[in-house]
Structures are given as structure tokens and as C-alpha cells.
PDB file of C-alpha atoms in Angstrom:
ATOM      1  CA  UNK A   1      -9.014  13.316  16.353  1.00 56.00           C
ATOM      2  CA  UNK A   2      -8.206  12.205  19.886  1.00 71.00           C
ATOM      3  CA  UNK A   3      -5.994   9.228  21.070  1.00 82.00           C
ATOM      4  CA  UNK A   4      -8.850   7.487  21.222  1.00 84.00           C
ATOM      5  CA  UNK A   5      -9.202   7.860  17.506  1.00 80.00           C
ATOM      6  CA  UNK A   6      -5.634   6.972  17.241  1.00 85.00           C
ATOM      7  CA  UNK A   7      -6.161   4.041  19.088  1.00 90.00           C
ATOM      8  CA  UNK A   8      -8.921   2.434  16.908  1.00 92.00           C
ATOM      9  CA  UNK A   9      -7.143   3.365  13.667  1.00 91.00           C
ATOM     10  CA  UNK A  10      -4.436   1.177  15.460  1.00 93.00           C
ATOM     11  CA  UNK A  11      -6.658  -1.427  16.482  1.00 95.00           C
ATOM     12  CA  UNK A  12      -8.363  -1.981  12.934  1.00 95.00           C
ATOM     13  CA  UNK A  13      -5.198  -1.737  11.421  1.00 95.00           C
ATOM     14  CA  UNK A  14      -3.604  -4.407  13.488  1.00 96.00           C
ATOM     15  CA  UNK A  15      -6.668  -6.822  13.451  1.00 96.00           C
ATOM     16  CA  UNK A  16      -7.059  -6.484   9.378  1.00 96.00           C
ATOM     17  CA  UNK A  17      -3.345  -7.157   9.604  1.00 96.00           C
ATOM     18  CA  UNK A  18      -3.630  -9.943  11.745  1.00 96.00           C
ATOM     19  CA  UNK A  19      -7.224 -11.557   9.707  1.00 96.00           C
ATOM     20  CA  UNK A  20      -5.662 -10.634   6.440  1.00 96.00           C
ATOM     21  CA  UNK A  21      -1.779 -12.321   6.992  1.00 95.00           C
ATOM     22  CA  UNK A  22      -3.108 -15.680   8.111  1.00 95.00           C
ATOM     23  CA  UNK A  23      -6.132 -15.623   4.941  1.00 94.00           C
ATOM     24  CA  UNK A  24      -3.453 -14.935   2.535  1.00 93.00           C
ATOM     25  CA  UNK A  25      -0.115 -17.650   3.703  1.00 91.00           C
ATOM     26  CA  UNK A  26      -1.379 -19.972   6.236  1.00 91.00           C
ATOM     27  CA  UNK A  27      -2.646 -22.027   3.721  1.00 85.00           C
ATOM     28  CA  UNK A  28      -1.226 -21.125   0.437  1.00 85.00           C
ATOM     29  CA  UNK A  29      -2.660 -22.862  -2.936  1.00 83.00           C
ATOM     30  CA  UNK A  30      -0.518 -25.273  -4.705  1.00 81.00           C
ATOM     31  CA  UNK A  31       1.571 -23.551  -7.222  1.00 79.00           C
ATOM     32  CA  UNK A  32       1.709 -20.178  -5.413  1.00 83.00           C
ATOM     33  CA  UNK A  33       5.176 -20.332  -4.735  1.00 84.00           C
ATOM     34  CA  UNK A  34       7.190 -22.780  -6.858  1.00 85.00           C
ATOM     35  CA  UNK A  35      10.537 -23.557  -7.010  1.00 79.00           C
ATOM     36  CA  UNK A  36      13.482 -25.611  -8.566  1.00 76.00           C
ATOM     37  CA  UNK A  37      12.637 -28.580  -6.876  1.00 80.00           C
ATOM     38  CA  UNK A  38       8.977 -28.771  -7.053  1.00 83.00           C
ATOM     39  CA  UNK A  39       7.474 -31.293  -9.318  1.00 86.00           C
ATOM     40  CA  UNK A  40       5.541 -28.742 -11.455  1.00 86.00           C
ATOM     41  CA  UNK A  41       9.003 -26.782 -12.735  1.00 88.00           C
ATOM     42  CA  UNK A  42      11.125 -30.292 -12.587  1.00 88.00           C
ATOM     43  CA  UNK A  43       8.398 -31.376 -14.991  1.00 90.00           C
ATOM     44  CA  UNK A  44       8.517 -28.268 -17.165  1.00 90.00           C
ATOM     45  CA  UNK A  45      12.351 -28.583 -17.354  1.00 90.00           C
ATOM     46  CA  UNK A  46      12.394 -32.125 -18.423  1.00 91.00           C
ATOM     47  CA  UNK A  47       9.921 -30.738 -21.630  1.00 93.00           C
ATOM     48  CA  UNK A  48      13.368 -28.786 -22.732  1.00 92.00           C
ATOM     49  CA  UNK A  49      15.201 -30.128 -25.593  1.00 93.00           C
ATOM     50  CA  UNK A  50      17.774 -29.655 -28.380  1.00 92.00           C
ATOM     51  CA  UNK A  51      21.133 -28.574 -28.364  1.00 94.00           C
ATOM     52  CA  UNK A  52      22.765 -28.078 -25.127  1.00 94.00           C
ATOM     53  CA  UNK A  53      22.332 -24.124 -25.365  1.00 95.00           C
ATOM     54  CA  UNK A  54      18.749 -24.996 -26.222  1.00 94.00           C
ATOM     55  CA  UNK A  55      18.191 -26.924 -23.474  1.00 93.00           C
ATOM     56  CA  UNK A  56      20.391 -24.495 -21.212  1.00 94.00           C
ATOM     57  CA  UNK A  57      17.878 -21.305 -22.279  1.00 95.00           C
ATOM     58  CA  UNK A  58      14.739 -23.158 -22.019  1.00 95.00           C
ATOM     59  CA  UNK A  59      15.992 -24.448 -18.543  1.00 92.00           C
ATOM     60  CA  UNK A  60      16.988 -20.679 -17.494  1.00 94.00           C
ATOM     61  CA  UNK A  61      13.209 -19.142 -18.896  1.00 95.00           C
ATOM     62  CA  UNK A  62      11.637 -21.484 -17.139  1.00 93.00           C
ATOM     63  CA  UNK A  63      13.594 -20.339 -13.730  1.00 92.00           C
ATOM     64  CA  UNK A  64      13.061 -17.316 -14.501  1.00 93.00           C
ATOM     65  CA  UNK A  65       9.212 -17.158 -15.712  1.00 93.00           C
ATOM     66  CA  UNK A  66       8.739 -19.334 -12.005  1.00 92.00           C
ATOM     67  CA  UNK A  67      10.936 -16.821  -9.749  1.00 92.00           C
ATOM     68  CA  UNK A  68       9.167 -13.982 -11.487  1.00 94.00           C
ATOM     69  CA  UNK A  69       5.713 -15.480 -11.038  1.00 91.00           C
ATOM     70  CA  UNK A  70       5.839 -16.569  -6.920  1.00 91.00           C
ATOM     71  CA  UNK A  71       7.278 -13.261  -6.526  1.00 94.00           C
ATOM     72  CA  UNK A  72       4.181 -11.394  -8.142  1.00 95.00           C
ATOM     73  CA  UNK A  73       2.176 -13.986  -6.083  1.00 93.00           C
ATOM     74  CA  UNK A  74       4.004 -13.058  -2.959  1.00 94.00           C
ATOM     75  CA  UNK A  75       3.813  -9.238  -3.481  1.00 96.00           C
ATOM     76  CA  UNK A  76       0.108  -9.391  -4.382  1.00 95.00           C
ATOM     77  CA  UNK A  77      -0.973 -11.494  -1.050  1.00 95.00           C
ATOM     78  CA  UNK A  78       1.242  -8.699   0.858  1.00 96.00           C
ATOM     79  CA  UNK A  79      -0.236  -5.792  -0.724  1.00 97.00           C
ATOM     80  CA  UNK A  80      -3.123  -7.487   0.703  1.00 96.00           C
ATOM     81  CA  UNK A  81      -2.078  -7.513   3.993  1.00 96.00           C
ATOM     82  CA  UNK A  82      -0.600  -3.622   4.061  1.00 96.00           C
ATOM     83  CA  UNK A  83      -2.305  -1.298   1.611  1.00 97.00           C
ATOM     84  CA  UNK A  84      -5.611  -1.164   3.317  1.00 96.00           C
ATOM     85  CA  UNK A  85      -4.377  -0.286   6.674  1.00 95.00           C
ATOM     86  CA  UNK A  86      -1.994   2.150   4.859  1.00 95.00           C
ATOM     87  CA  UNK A  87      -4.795   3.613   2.711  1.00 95.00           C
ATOM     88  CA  UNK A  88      -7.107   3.487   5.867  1.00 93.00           C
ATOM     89  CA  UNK A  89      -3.762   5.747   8.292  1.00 90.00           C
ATOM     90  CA  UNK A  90      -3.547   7.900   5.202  1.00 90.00           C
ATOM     91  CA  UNK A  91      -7.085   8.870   5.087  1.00 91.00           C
ATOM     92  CA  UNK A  92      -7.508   9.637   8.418  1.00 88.00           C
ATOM     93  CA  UNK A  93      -4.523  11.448   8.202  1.00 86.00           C
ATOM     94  CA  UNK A  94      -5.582  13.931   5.132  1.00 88.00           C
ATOM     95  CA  UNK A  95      -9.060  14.268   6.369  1.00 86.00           C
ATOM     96  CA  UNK A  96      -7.332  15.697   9.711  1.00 83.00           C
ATOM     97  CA  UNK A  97      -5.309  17.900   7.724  1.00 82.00           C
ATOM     98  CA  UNK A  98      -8.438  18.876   6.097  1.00 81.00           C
ATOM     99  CA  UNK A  99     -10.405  19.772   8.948  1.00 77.00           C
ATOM    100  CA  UNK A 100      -7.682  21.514  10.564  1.00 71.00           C
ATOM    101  CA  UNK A 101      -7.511  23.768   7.199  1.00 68.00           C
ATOM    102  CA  UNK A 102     -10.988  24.440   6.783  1.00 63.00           C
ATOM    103  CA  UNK A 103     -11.989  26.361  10.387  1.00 58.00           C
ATOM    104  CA  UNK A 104      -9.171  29.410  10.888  1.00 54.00           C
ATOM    105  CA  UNK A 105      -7.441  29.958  14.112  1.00 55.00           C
ATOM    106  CA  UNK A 106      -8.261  32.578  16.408  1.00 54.00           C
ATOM    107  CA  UNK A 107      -5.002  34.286  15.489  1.00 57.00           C
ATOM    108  CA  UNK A 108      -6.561  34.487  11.699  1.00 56.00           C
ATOM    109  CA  UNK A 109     -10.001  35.598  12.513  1.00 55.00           C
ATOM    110  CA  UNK A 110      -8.476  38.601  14.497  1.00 58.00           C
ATOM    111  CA  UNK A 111      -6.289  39.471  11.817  1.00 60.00           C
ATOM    112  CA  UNK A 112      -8.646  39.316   9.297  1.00 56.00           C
ATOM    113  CA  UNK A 113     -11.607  40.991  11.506  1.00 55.00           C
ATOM    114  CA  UNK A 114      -8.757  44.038  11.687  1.00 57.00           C
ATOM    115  CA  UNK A 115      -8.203  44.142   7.800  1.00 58.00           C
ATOM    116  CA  UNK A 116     -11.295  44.362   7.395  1.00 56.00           C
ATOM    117  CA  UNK A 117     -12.336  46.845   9.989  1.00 55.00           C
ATOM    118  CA  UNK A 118      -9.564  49.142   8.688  1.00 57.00           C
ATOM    119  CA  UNK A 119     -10.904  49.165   4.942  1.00 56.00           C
ATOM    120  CA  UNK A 120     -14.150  50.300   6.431  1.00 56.00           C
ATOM    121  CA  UNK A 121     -13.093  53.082   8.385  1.00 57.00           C
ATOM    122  CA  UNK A 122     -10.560  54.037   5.601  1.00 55.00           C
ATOM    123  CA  UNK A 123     -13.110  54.277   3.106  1.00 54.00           C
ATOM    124  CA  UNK A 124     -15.470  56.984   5.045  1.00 54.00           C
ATOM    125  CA  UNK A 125     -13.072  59.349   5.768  1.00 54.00           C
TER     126      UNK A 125
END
């Protein structure tokens, strides 16, 4: 493939990139990305009761079920963004390979058209 191809690859990549990024956090849906202080986890650590180390554990779950959650959020929106151009670079680059293995040099086609020519002549004698 030429630069030209290289180039394109490049320019696809960037504007998927580009289209995707500002789709997926430009405007994000409420309760993508929560945190201590927004209303939705305050509320959910008011619900805890009991005992101090009741309270205490249902207080750290609930941190920990919201940090775990925006962070799956997050990584899925940046997959997203990345794994198509990535799966798009790879492609192009094992299809290259491919077509580079499947026609033989000229340095392999001589060697072979020699090997060959040999067992012929070998065999009449």
C-alpha cells in the first residue's frame, strides 16, 4: 500500500477519533460518572444504617460499587473511541503482510525455477 494508503488509514482514523470522542463525553448522560458528592450516591449513603461498622461497610460498597461503575462507563465510551481505528491499522496491516506473503520474490522464483530444473535433468541421466 502506498503513502497514499497510509494517509487515508490516517485520515479515517483521526476523523472516527475526532466524531467518536465528542459523541461519547461532550454530553455525557446523568449518572455516567458519579461521585461522592453527587446527589444520587449522597442519597444512597444516607439509606445506610445500623451499627457504626454497618453503616461504615455499606458507606464503603457503595464507594466502591460507584468508582467501579463510572470507571466501566469511562473505559467502554473509550474503547469506543480507539478500538475501531486500532482494529481498522491492524487490518490493513495483516492484509499487507498477507499480500506480501502470497506472490514470491524474484530471488524465490529463481531459486525454485533452479531446484526444479536440476531434478529434471538429474532424473534423465
Amino acid at each position: 500500500m502506498s503513502k497514499i494508503g497510509n494517509v487515508m488509514v490516517t485520515v479515517v482514523s483521526l476523523a472516527w477519533m475526532a466524531w467518536a470522542g465528542w459523541d461519547q463525553f461532550a454530553n455525557l448522560p446523568q449518572g455516567t460518572v458519579e461521585n461522592h458528592s453527587s446527589d444520587t450516591v449522597k442519597e444512597r449513603l444516607r439509606d445506610c444504617s445500623g451499627t457504626f461498622k454497618q453503616r461504615y461497610e455499606c458507606k464503603n460498597q457503595v464507594v466502591i460499587d460507584t468508582d467501579r461503575t463510572s470507571f466501566f462507563n469511562m473505559l467502554g465510551r473509550i474503547a469506543i473511541v480507539v478500538v475501531p481505528p486500532m482494529l481498522l491499522a491492524g487490518g490493513i496491516h495483516l492484509w499487507r503482510r498477507r499480500s506480501d506473503d502470497d506472490g514470491p520474490s524474484d530471488d524465490l522464483l529463481s531459486q525454485s525455477h533452479r531446484r526444479h530444473h536440476r531434478r529434471r535433468t538429474s532424473s534423465h541421466h
